[in-house]
GROMACS .gro file of C-alpha atoms in nm:
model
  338
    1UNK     CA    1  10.357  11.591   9.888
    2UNK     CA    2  10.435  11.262   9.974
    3UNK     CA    3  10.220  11.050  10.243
    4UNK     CA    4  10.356  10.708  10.393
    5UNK     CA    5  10.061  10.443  10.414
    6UNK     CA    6  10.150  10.185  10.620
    7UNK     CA    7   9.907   9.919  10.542
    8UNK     CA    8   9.796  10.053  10.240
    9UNK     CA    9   9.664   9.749  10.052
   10UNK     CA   10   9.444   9.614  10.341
   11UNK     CA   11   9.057   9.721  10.351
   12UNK     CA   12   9.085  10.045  10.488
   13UNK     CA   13   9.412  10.097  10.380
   14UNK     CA   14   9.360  10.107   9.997
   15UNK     CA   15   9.005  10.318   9.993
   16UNK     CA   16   9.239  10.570  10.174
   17UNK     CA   17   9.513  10.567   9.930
   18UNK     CA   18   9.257  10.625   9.671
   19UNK     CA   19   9.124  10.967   9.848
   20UNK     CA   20   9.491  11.082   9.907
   21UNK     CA   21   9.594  11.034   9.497
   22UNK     CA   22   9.197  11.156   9.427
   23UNK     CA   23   9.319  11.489   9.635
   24UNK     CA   24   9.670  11.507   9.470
   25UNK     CA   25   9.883  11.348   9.746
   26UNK     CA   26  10.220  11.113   9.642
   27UNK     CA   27  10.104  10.798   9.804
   28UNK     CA   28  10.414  10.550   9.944
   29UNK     CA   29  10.232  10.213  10.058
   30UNK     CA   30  10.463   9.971  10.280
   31UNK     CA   31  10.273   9.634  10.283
   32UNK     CA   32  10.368   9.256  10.418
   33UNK     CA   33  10.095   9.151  10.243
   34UNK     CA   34  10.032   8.916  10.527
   35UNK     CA   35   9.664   8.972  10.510
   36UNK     CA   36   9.605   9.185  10.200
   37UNK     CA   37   9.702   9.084   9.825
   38UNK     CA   38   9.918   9.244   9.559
   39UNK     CA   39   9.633   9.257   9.298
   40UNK     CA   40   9.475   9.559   9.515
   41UNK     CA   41   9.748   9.831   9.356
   42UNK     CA   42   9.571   9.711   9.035
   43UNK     CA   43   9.254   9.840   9.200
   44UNK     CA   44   9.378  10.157   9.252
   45UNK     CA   45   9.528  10.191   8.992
   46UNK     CA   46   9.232  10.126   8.774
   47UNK     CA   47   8.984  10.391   9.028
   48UNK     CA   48   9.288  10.663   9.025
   49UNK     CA   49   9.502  10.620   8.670
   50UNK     CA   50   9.800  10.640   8.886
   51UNK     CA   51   9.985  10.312   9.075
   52UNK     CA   52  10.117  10.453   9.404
   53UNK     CA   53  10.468  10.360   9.518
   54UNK     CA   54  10.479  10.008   9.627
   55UNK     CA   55  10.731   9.819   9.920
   56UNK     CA   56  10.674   9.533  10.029
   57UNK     CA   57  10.823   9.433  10.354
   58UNK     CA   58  10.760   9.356  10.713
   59UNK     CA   59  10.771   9.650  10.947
   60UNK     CA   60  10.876   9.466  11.293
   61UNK     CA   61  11.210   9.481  11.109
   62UNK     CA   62  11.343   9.818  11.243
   63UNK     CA   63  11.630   9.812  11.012
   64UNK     CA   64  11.390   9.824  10.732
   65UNK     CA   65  11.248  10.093  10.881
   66UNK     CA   66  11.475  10.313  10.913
   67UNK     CA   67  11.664  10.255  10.564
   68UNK     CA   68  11.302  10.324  10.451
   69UNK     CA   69  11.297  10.665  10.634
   70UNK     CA   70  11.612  10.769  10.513
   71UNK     CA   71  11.533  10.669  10.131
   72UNK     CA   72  11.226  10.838  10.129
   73UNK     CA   73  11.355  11.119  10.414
   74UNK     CA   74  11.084  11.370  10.170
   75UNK     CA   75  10.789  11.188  10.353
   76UNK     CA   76  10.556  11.460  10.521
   77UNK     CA   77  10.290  11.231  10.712
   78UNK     CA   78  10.241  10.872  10.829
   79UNK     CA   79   9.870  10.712  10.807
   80UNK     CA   80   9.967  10.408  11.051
   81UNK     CA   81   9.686  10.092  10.936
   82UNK     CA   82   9.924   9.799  10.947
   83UNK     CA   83   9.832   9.609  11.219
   84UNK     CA   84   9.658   9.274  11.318
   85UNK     CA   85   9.358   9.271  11.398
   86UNK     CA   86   9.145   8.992  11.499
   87UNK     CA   87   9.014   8.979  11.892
   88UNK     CA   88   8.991   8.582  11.915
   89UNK     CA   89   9.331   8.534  11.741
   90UNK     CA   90   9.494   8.852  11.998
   91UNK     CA   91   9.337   8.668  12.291
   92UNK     CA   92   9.544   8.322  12.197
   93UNK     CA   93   9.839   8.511  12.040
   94UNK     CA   94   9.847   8.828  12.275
   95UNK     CA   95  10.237   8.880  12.238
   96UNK     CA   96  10.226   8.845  11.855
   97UNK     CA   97   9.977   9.132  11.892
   98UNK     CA   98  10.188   9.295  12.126
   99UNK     CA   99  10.536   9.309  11.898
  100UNK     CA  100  10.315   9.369  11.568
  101UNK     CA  101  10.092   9.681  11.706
  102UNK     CA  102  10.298   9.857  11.940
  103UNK     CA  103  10.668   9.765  11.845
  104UNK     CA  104  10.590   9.842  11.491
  105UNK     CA  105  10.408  10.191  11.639
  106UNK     CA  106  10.725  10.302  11.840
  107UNK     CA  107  10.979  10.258  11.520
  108UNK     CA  108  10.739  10.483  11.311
  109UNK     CA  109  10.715  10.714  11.563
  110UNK     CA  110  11.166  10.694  11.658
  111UNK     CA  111  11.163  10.812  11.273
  112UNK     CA  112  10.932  11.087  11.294
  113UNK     CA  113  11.066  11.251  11.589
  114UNK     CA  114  11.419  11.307  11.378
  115UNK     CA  115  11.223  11.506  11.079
  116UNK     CA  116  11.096  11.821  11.144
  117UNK     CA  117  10.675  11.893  11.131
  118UNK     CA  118  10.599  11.523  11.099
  119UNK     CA  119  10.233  11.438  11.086
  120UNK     CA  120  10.107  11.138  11.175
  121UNK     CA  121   9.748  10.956  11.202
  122UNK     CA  122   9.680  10.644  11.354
  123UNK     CA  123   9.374  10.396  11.316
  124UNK     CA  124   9.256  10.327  11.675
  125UNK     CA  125   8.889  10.220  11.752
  126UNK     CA  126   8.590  10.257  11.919
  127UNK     CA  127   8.696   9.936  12.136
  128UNK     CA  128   8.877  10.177  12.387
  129UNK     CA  129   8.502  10.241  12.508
  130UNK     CA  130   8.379   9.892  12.587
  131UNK     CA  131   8.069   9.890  12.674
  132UNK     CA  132   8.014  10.231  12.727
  133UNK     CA  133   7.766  10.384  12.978
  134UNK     CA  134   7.570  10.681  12.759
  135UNK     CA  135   7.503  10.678  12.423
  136UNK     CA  136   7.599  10.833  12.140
  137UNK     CA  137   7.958  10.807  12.279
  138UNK     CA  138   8.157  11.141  12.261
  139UNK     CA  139   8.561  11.138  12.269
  140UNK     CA  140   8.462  11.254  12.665
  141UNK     CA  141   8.361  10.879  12.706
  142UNK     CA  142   8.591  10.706  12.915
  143UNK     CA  143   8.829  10.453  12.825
  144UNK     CA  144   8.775  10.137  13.003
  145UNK     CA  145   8.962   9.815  13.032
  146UNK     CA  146   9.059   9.613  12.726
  147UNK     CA  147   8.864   9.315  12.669
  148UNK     CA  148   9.108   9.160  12.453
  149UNK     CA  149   9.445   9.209  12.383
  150UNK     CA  150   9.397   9.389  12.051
  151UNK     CA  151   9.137   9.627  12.211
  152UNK     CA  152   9.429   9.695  12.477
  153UNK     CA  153   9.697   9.777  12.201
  154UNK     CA  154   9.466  10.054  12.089
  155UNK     CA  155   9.505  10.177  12.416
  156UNK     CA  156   9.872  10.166  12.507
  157UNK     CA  157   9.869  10.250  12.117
  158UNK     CA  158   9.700  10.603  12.187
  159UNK     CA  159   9.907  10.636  12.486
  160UNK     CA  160  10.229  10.603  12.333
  161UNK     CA  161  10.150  10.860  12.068
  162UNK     CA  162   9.986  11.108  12.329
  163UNK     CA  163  10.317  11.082  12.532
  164UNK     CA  164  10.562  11.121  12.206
  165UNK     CA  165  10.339  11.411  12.130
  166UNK     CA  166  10.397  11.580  12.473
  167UNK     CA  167  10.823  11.566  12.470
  168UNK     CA  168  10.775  11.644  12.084
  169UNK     CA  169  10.604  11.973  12.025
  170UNK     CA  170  10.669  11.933  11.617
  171UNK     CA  171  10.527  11.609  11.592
  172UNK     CA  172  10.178  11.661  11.489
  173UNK     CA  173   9.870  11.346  11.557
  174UNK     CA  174   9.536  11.218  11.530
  175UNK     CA  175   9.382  10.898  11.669
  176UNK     CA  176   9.072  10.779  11.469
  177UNK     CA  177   8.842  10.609  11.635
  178UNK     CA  178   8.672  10.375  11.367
  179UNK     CA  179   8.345  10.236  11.467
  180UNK     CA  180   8.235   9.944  11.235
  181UNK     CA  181   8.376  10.008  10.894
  182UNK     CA  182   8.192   9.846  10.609
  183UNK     CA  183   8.124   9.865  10.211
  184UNK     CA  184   8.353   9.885   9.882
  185UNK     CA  185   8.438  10.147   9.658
  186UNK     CA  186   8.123  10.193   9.414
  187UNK     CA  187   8.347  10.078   9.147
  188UNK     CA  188   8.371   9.738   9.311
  189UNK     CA  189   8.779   9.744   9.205
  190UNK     CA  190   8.870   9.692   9.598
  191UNK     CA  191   8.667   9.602   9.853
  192UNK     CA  192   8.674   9.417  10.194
  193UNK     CA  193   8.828   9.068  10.130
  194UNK     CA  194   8.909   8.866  10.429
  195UNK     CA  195   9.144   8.566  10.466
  196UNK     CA  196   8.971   8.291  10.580
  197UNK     CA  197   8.634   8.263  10.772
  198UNK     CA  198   8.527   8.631  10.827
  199UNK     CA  199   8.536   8.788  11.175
  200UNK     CA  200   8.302   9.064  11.067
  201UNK     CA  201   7.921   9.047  11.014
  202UNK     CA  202   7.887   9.197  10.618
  203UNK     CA  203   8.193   8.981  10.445
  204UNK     CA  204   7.985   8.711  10.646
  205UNK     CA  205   7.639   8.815  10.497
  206UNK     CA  206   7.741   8.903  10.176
  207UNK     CA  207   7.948   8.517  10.141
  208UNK     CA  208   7.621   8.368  10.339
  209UNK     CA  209   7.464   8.530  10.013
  210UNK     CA  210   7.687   8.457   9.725
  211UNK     CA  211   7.666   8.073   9.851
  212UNK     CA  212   8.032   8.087  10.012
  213UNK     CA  213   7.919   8.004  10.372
  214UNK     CA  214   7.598   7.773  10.445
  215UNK     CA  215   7.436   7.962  10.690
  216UNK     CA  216   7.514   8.308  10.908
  217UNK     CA  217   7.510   8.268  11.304
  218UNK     CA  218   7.344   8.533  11.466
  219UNK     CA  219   7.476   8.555  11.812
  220UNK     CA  220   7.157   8.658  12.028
  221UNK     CA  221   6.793   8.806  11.991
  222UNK     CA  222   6.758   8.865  12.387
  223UNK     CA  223   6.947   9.215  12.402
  224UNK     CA  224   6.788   9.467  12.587
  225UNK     CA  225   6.786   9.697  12.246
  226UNK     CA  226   6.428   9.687  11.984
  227UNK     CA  227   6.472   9.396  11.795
  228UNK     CA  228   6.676   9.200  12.079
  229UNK     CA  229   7.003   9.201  11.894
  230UNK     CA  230   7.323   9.370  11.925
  231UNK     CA  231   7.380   9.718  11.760
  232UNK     CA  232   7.654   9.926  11.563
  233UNK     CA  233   7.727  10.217  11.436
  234UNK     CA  234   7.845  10.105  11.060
  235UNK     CA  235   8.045  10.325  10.848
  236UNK     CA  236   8.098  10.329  10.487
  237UNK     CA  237   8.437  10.278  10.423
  238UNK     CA  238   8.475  10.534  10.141
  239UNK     CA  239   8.330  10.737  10.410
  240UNK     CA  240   8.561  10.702  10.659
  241UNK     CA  241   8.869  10.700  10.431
  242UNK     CA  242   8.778  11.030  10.351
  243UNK     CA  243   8.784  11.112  10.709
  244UNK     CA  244   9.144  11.038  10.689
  245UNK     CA  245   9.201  11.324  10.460
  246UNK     CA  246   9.041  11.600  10.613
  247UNK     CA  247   9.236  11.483  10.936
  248UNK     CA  248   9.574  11.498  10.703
  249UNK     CA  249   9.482  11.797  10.586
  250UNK     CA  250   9.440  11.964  10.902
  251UNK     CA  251   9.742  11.856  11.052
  252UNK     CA  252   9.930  11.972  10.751
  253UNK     CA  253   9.815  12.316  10.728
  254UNK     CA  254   9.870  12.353  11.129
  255UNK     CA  255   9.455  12.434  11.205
  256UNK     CA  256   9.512  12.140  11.505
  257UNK     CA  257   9.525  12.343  11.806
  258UNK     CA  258   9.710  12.100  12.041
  259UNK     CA  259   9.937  11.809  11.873
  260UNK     CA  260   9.750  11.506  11.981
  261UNK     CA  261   9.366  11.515  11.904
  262UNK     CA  262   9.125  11.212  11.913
  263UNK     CA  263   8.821  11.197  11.683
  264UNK     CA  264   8.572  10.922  11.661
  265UNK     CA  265   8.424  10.808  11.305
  266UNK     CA  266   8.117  10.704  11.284
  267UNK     CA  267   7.756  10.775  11.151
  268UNK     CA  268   7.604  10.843  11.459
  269UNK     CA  269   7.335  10.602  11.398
  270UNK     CA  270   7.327  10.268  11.553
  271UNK     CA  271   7.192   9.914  11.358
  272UNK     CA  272   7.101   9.620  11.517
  273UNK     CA  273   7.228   9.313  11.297
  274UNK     CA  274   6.875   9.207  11.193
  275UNK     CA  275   6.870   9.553  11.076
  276UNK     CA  276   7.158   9.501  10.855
  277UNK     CA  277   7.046   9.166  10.764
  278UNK     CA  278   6.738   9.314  10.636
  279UNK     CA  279   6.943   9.611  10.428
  280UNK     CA  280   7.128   9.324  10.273
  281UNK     CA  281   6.832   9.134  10.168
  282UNK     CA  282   6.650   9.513  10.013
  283UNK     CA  283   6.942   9.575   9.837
  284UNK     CA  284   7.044   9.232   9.727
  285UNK     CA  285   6.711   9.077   9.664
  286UNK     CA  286   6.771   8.771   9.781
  287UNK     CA  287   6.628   8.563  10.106
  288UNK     CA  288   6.970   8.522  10.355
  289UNK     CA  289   6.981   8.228  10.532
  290UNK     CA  290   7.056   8.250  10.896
  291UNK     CA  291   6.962   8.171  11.280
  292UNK     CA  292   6.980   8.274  11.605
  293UNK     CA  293   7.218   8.111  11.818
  294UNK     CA  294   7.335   8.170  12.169
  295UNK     CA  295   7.513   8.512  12.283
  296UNK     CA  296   7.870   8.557  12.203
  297UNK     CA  297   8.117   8.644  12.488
  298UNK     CA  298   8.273   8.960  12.493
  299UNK     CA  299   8.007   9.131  12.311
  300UNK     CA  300   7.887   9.417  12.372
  301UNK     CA  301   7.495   9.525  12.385
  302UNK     CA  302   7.541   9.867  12.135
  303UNK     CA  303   7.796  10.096  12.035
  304UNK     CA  304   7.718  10.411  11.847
  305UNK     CA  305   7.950  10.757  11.775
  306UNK     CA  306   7.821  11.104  11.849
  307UNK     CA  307   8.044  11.214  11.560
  308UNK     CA  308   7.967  11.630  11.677
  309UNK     CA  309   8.366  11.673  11.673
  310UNK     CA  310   8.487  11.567  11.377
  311UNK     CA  311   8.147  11.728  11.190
  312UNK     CA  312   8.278  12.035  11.373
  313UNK     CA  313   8.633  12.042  11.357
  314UNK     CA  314   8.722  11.832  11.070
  315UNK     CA  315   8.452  11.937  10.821
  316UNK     CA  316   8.379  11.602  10.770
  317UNK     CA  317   8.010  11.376  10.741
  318UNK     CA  318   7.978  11.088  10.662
  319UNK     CA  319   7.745  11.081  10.379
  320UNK     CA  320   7.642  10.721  10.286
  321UNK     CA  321   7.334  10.498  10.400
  322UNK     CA  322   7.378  10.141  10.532
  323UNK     CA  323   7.163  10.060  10.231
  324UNK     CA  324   7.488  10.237  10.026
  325UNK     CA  325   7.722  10.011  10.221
  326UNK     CA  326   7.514   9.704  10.167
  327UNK     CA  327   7.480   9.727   9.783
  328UNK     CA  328   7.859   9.801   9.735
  329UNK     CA  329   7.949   9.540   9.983
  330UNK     CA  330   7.730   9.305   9.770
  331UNK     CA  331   7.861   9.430   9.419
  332UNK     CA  332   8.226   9.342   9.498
  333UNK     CA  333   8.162   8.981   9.664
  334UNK     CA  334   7.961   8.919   9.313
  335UNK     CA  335   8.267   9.053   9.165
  336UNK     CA  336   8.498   8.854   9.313
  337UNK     CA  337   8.295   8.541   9.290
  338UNK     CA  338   8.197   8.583   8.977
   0.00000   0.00000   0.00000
């Protein structure tokens, strides 16, 4: 059976593409490569024996799209990653965001309302909460006002697919709701490897560590949480691309009750970031360099998953440690520095 990955050789992307060929799936990957790199089909190639079907173009060109759809017209289900994704760069660039997240979302989704019993899954996020008011946060939690223009494209994102869903009874979908995705495959053949200066806090520690980056900022110690710093819910990303599997496979064999269904993806554990600093130096052995420095706007004070419906309906757990996350994390930065 063949599965479209849109995305496929970015960080989530490819650990997903390695569970789908791991469970026997025909993997298609459509990549720009605008913020990924070529060498990570050798990756999976070298975890899976088998190099999944590779096209490389940009998919805010409809046309592509739909010569893409009609080439590979056998394509049972859609797992929709490409996307950009960086709050600071959405809040300067918020209609590049716009035409790249949601204009690319509504050709996918023109295609898959011609074939019949499409699935589809999309990678959302927990930002649709904000700063939520209970913790854990169920799917129940409501969905507040973006606080940058990528949160918002989540939004009108979900949205868009819950209305296609409604005047398209075949169409079958799942939003994800990541929380804070983090790790490498324990092989250390792909891992998280971000363009530039990192926007997330482990590429940042683990470069901080390898001697990449001088010193890690951390952005406040006077949160109203234990240690006085901000808190996550972090997710192994082997974890969570499993996650997308058991959510394929459910839509597949038609267990989804109604055809839209949200599911967040998380640990259900939340870890301040001197928490995680710490992890990092237990794993890692080594003494990280870093200070505290004024709060960041737009942060929240914690965010953390009560993951009860996707245990429940999905069958899924997520199994690994932050200590896990940490030491693969670590093993592919050596890797890649070395």
């Amino acid at each position: 059976m063949k599965i479209l990955v849109t995305g496929g050789l970015g960080f989530i992307g490819s650990h997903t593409v390695v569970e789908l060929q791991n469970e026997g799936f025909e993997v298609v990957i459509i990549d720009n490569l605008s913020n990924s790199s070529i060498d990570v089909l050798d990756g999976i190639e070298a975890i899976t024996g088998k190099r999944p079907i590779f096209e490389e173009f940009d998919l805010r060109d409809k046309s592509k799209v739909q010569n893409f759809f009609k080439k590979h017209n056998d394509v049972a289900g859609v797992i929709h990653f490409a996307a950009s994704k960086a709050v600071g760069e959405s809040v300067e660039n918020p209609l590049l965001y716009y035409e790249n997240n949601l204009g690319v979302l509504v050709y996918i989704l023109q295609e898959l309302k011609q074939k019949e019993g499409a699935s589809f899954i999309f990678s959302s996020s927990c930002t649709v909460y904000g700063q939520a008011d209970e913790m854990p946060i169920t799917e129940d939690a409501p969905v507040k006002p973006a606080e940058s223009p990528y949160g918002n494209t989540k939004q009108i994102g979900e949205e868009i697919i819950r209305d296609t869903c409604k005047v398209t009874p075949d169409l079958k979908a799942i939003a994800l709701r990541y929380f804070n995705p983090i790790g490498a495959h324990p092989s250390a053949h792909i891992g998280e490897l971000p363009l530039g200066v990192p926007q997330n806090l482990v590429p940042y520690i683990t470069q901080t560590g390898v001697g990449l980056r001088e010193q890690l900022s951390v952005f406040g110690d006077d949160y109203p949480t234990p240690d006085g710093t901000c808190i996550r819910d972090y997710i192994h990303v082997v974890d969570l691309a499993k996650a997308h599997v058991k959510a394929l496979q459910r839509l597949l064999n038609d267990k989804n009750e109604d055809n839209y269904e949200v599911f967040n993806l998380g640990t259900g554990t939340g870890s301040s970031v001197l928490e995680v600093i710490h992890s990092f130096e237990s794993v890692s052995g080594k003494k990280l360099n870093y200070r505290i420095v004024d709060r960041r706007a737009g942060d929240i004070i914690q965010a953390y998953a009560d993951t009860t419906k996707a245990n429940e309906v999905l069958g899924w757990k997520a199994e690994s440690t932050l200590d896990d996350a940490m030491k693969s994390a670590w093993e592919w930065e050596r890797k890649v520095r070395s």
